[in-house]
Short mmCIF file of C-alpha atoms in Angstrom, two decimals:
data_model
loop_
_atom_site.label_atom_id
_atom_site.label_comp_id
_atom_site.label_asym_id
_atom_site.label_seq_id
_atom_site.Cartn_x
_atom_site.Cartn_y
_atom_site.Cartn_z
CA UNK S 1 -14.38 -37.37 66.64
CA UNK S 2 -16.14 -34.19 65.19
CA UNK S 3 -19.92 -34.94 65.62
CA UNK S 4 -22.00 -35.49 62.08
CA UNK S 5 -24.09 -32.46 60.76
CA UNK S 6 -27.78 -33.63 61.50
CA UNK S 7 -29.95 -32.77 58.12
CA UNK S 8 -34.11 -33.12 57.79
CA UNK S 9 -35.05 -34.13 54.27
CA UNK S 10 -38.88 -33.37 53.71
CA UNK S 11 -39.75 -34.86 49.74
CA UNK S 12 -42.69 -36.44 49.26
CA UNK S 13 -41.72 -38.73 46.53
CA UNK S 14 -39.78 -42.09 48.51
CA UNK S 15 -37.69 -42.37 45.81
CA UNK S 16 -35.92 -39.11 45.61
CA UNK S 17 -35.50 -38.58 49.77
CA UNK S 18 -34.05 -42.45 49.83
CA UNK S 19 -31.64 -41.03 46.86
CA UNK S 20 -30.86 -37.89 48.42
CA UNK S 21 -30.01 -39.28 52.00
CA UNK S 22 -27.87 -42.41 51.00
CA UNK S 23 -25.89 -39.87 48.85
CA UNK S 24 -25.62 -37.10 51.91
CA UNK S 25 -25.01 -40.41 54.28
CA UNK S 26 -21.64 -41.55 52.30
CA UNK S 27 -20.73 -37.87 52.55
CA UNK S 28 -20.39 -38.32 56.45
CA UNK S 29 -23.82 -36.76 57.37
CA UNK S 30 -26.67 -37.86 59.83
CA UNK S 31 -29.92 -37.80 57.84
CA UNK S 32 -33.36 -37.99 58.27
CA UNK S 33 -36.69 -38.16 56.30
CA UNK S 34 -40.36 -37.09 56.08
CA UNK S 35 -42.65 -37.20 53.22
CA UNK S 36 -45.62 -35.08 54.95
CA UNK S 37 -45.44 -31.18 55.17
CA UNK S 38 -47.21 -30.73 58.75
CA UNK S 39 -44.93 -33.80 60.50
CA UNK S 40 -42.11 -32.35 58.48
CA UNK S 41 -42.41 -29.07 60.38
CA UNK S 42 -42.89 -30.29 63.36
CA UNK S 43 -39.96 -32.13 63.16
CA UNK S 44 -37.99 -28.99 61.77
CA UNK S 45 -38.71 -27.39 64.91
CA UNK S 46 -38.54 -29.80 67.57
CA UNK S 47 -35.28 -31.66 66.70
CA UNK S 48 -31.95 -30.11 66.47
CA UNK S 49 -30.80 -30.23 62.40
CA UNK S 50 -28.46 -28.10 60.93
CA UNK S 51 -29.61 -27.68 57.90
CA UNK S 52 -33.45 -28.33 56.27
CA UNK S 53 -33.78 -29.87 52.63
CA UNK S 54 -37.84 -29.22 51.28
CA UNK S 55 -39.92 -30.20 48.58
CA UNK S 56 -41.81 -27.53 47.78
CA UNK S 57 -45.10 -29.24 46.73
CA UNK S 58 -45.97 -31.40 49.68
CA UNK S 59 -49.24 -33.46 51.57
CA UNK S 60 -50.43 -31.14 54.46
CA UNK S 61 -48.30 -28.08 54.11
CA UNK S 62 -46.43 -26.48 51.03
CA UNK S 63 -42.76 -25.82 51.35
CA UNK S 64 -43.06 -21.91 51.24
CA UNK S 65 -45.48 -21.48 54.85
CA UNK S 66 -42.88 -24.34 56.44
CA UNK S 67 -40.10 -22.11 54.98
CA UNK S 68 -41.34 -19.11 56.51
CA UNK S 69 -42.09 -20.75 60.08
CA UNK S 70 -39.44 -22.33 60.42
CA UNK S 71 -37.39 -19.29 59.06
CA UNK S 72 -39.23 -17.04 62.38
CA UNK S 73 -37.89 -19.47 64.81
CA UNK S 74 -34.51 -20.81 63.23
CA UNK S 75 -31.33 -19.89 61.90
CA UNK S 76 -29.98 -22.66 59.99
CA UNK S 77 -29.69 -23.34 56.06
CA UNK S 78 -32.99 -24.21 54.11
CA UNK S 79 -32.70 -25.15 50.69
CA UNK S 80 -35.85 -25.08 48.82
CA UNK S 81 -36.54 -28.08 46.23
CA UNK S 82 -39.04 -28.36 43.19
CA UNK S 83 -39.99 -29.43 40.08
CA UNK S 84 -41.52 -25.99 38.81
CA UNK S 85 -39.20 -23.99 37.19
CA UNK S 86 -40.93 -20.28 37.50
CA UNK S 87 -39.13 -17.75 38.73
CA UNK S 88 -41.54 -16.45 41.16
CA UNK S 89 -41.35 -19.13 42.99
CA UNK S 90 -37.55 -19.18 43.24
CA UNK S 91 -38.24 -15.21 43.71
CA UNK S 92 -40.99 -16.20 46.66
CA UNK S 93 -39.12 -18.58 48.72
CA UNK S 94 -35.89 -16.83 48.98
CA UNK S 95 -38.14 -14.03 49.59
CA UNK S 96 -39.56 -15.96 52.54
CA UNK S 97 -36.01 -16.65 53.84
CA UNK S 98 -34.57 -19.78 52.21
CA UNK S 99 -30.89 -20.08 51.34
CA UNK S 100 -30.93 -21.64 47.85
CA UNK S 101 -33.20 -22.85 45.00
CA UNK S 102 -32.60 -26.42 43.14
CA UNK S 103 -34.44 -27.44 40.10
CA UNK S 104 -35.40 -30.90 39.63
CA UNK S 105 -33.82 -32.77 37.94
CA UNK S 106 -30.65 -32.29 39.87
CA UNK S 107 -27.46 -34.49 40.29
CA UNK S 108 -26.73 -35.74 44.22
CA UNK S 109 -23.29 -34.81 43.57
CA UNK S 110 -24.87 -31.23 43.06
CA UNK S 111 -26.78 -31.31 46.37
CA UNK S 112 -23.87 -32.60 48.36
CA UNK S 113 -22.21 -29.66 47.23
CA UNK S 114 -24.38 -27.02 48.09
CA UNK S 115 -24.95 -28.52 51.46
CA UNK S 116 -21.20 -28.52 52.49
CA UNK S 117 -21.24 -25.14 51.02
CA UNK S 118 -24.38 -23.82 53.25
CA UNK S 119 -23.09 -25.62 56.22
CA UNK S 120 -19.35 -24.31 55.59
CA UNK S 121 -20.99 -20.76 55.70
CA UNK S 122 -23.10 -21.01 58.91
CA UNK S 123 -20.24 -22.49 60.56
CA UNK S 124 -18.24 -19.49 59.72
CA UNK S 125 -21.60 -17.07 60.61
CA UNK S 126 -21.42 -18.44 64.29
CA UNK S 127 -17.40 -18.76 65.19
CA UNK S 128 -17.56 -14.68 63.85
CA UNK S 129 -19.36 -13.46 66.65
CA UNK S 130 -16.05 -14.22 68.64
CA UNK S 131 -14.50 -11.31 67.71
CA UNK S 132 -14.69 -7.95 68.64
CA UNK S 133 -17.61 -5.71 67.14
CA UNK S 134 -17.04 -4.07 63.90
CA UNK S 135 -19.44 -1.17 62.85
CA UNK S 136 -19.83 0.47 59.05
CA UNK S 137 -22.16 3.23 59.24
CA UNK S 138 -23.18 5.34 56.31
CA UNK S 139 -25.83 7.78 56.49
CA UNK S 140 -28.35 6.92 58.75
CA UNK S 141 -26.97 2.92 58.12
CA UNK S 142 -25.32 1.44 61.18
CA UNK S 143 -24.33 -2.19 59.89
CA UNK S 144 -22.93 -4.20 63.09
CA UNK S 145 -21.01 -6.99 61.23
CA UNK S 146 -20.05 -8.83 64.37
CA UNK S 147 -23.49 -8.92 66.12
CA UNK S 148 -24.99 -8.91 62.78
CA UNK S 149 -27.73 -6.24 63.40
CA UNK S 150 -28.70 -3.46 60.86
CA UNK S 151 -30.06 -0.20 61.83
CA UNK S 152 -31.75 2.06 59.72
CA UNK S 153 -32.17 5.82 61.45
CA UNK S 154 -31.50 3.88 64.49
CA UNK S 155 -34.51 1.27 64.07
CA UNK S 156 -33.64 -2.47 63.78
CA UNK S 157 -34.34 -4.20 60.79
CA UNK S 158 -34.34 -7.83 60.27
CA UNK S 159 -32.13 -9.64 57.75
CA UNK S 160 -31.62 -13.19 56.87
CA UNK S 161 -28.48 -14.15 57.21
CA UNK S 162 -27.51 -14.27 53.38
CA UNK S 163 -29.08 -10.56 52.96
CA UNK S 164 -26.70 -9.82 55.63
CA UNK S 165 -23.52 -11.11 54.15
CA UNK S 166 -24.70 -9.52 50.71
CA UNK S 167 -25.13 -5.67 52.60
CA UNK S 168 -21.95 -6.25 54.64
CA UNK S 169 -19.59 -7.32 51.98
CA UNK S 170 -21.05 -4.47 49.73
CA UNK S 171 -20.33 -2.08 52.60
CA UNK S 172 -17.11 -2.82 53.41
CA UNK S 173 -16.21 -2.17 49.51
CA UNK S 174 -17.69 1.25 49.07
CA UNK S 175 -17.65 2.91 45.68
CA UNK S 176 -16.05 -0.32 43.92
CA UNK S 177 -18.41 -1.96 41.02
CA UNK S 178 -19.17 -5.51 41.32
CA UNK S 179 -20.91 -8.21 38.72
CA UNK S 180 -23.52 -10.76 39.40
CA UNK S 181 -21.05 -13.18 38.92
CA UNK S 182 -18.44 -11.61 41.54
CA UNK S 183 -21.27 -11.13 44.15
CA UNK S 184 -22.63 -14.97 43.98
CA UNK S 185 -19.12 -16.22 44.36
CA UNK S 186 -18.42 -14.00 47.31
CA UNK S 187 -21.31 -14.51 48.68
CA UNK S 188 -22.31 -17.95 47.91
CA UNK S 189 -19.22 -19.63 47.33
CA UNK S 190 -20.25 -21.46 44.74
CA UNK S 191 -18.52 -20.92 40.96
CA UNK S 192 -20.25 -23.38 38.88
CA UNK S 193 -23.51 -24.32 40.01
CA UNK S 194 -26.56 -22.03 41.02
CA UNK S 195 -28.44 -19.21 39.64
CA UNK S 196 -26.76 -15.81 39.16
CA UNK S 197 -30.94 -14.00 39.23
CA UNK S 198 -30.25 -15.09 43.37
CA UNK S 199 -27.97 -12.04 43.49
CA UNK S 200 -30.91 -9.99 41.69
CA UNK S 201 -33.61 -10.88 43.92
CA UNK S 202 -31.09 -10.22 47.11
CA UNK S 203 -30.78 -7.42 45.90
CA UNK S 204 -34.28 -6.19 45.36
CA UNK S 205 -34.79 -7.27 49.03
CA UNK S 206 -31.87 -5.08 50.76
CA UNK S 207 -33.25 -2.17 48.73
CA UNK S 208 -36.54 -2.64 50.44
CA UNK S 209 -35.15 -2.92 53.55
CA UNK S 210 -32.86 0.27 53.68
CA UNK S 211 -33.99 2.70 50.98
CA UNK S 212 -36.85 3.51 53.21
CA UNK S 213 -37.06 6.62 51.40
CA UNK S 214 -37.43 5.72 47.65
CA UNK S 215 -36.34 2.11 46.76
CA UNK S 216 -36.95 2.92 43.50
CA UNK S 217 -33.95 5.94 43.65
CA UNK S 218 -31.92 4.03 45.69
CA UNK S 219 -29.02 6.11 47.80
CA UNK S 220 -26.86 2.89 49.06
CA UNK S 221 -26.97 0.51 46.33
CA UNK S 222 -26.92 1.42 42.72
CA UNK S 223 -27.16 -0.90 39.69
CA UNK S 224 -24.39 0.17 37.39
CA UNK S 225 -26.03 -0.85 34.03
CA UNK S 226 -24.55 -3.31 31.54
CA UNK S 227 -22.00 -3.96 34.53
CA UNK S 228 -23.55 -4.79 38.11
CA UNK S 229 -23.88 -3.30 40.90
CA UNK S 230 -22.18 -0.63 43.50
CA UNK S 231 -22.36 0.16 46.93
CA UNK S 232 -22.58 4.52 47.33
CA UNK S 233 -20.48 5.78 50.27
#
């Protein structure tokens, strides 16, 4: 029998983590709960989950620091929950590494979804490095898409692991104009539920990253106006 996925849910409010884990529990996962921010870290880093639900505003330690501690040490799926709707936050905490941004109120049938979805992904992340290693370079860009390591002029720069399916996919289809809408279904599998502004602020973090030279001009990515965006070969 194939072992259950092990998930940490840290909400504050009782109510909402009881909710959320008796609706992840009938869908076959192992869940646990913590309504403190500093226990819920420590427990984020100690015990073996694969994958981290988390309020942002919680007792003893916001979401965003746990986010980005946990994010140092651990590569598994963190999806960031809140009441606020502002866009900087959403724009913060995905900056800080987290995989996805829900907006309370959401349905459980919503969050089951985007956890199988998250889960499916990483699962498919970690059986990849079984093949052989496949390279795209493009001036001064060495993308390894099997070890999943970028180099840019032949320093290492980190990437979380959705930045890194975003560059690599774009990559491997040089020249070809893509939407907002094609990249999040690519990229996060997901047709009918999210935020298409995730692609946006992706994107504003891979320029960053490899236009060392002039992010504002950028020479690998371009935004194709009115359209989306393209990946210059």
């Amino acid at each position: 029998m194939e072992e259950k996925k092990k998930i940490l849910i840290v909400e504050d409010e009782a109510a909402i983590a009881e909710l959320e884990k008796d609706y992840l529990e009938l869908s076959g996962f192992q869940v646990e709960t913590e309504g403190d921010g500093e226990k819920g870290l420590k427990k984020a880093l100690e015990g073996n989950y694969d994958l981290l639900i988390l309020d942002l505003m919680l007792p003893g330690r916001d979401g965003f620091s746990i986010t980005q501690e946990v994010r140092s040490k651990k590569d598994i799926p963190i999806l960031l929950v809140s009441a606020r709707r502002d866009d900087i936050d959403k724009i913060r905490g995905l900056g800080l590494g987290a995989d996805d941004y829900m907006t309370k109120p959401f349905s459980a049938s919503e969050l089951v979804a985007r956890v199988k979805a998250h889960l499916a992904r990483y699962t498919r992340l970690r059986d990849s490095g079984k093949e052989e290693n496949e390279i795209i370079e493009i001036r001064g860009l060495k993308i390894d898409t099997t070890a999943r390591r970028v180099f840019v002029n032949g320093e290492e720069v980190p990437f979380t692991s959705r930045e890194f399916d975003l560059l690599a996919f774009l990559a491997a289809h040089p020249n070809r104009v893509y939407t907002k809408e094609e990249l999040f279904q690519e990229i996060w599998k997901m047709e009918s539920i999210g935020d298409i502004a995730t692609v946006t602020v992706h994107i504003k973090k891979l320029r960053e990253k490899i236009e060392m030279e002039n992010a504002v001009k950028p020479q690998y990515i371009e935004t194709i106006w009115g359209v989306g965006y393209r990946f210059k070969a």
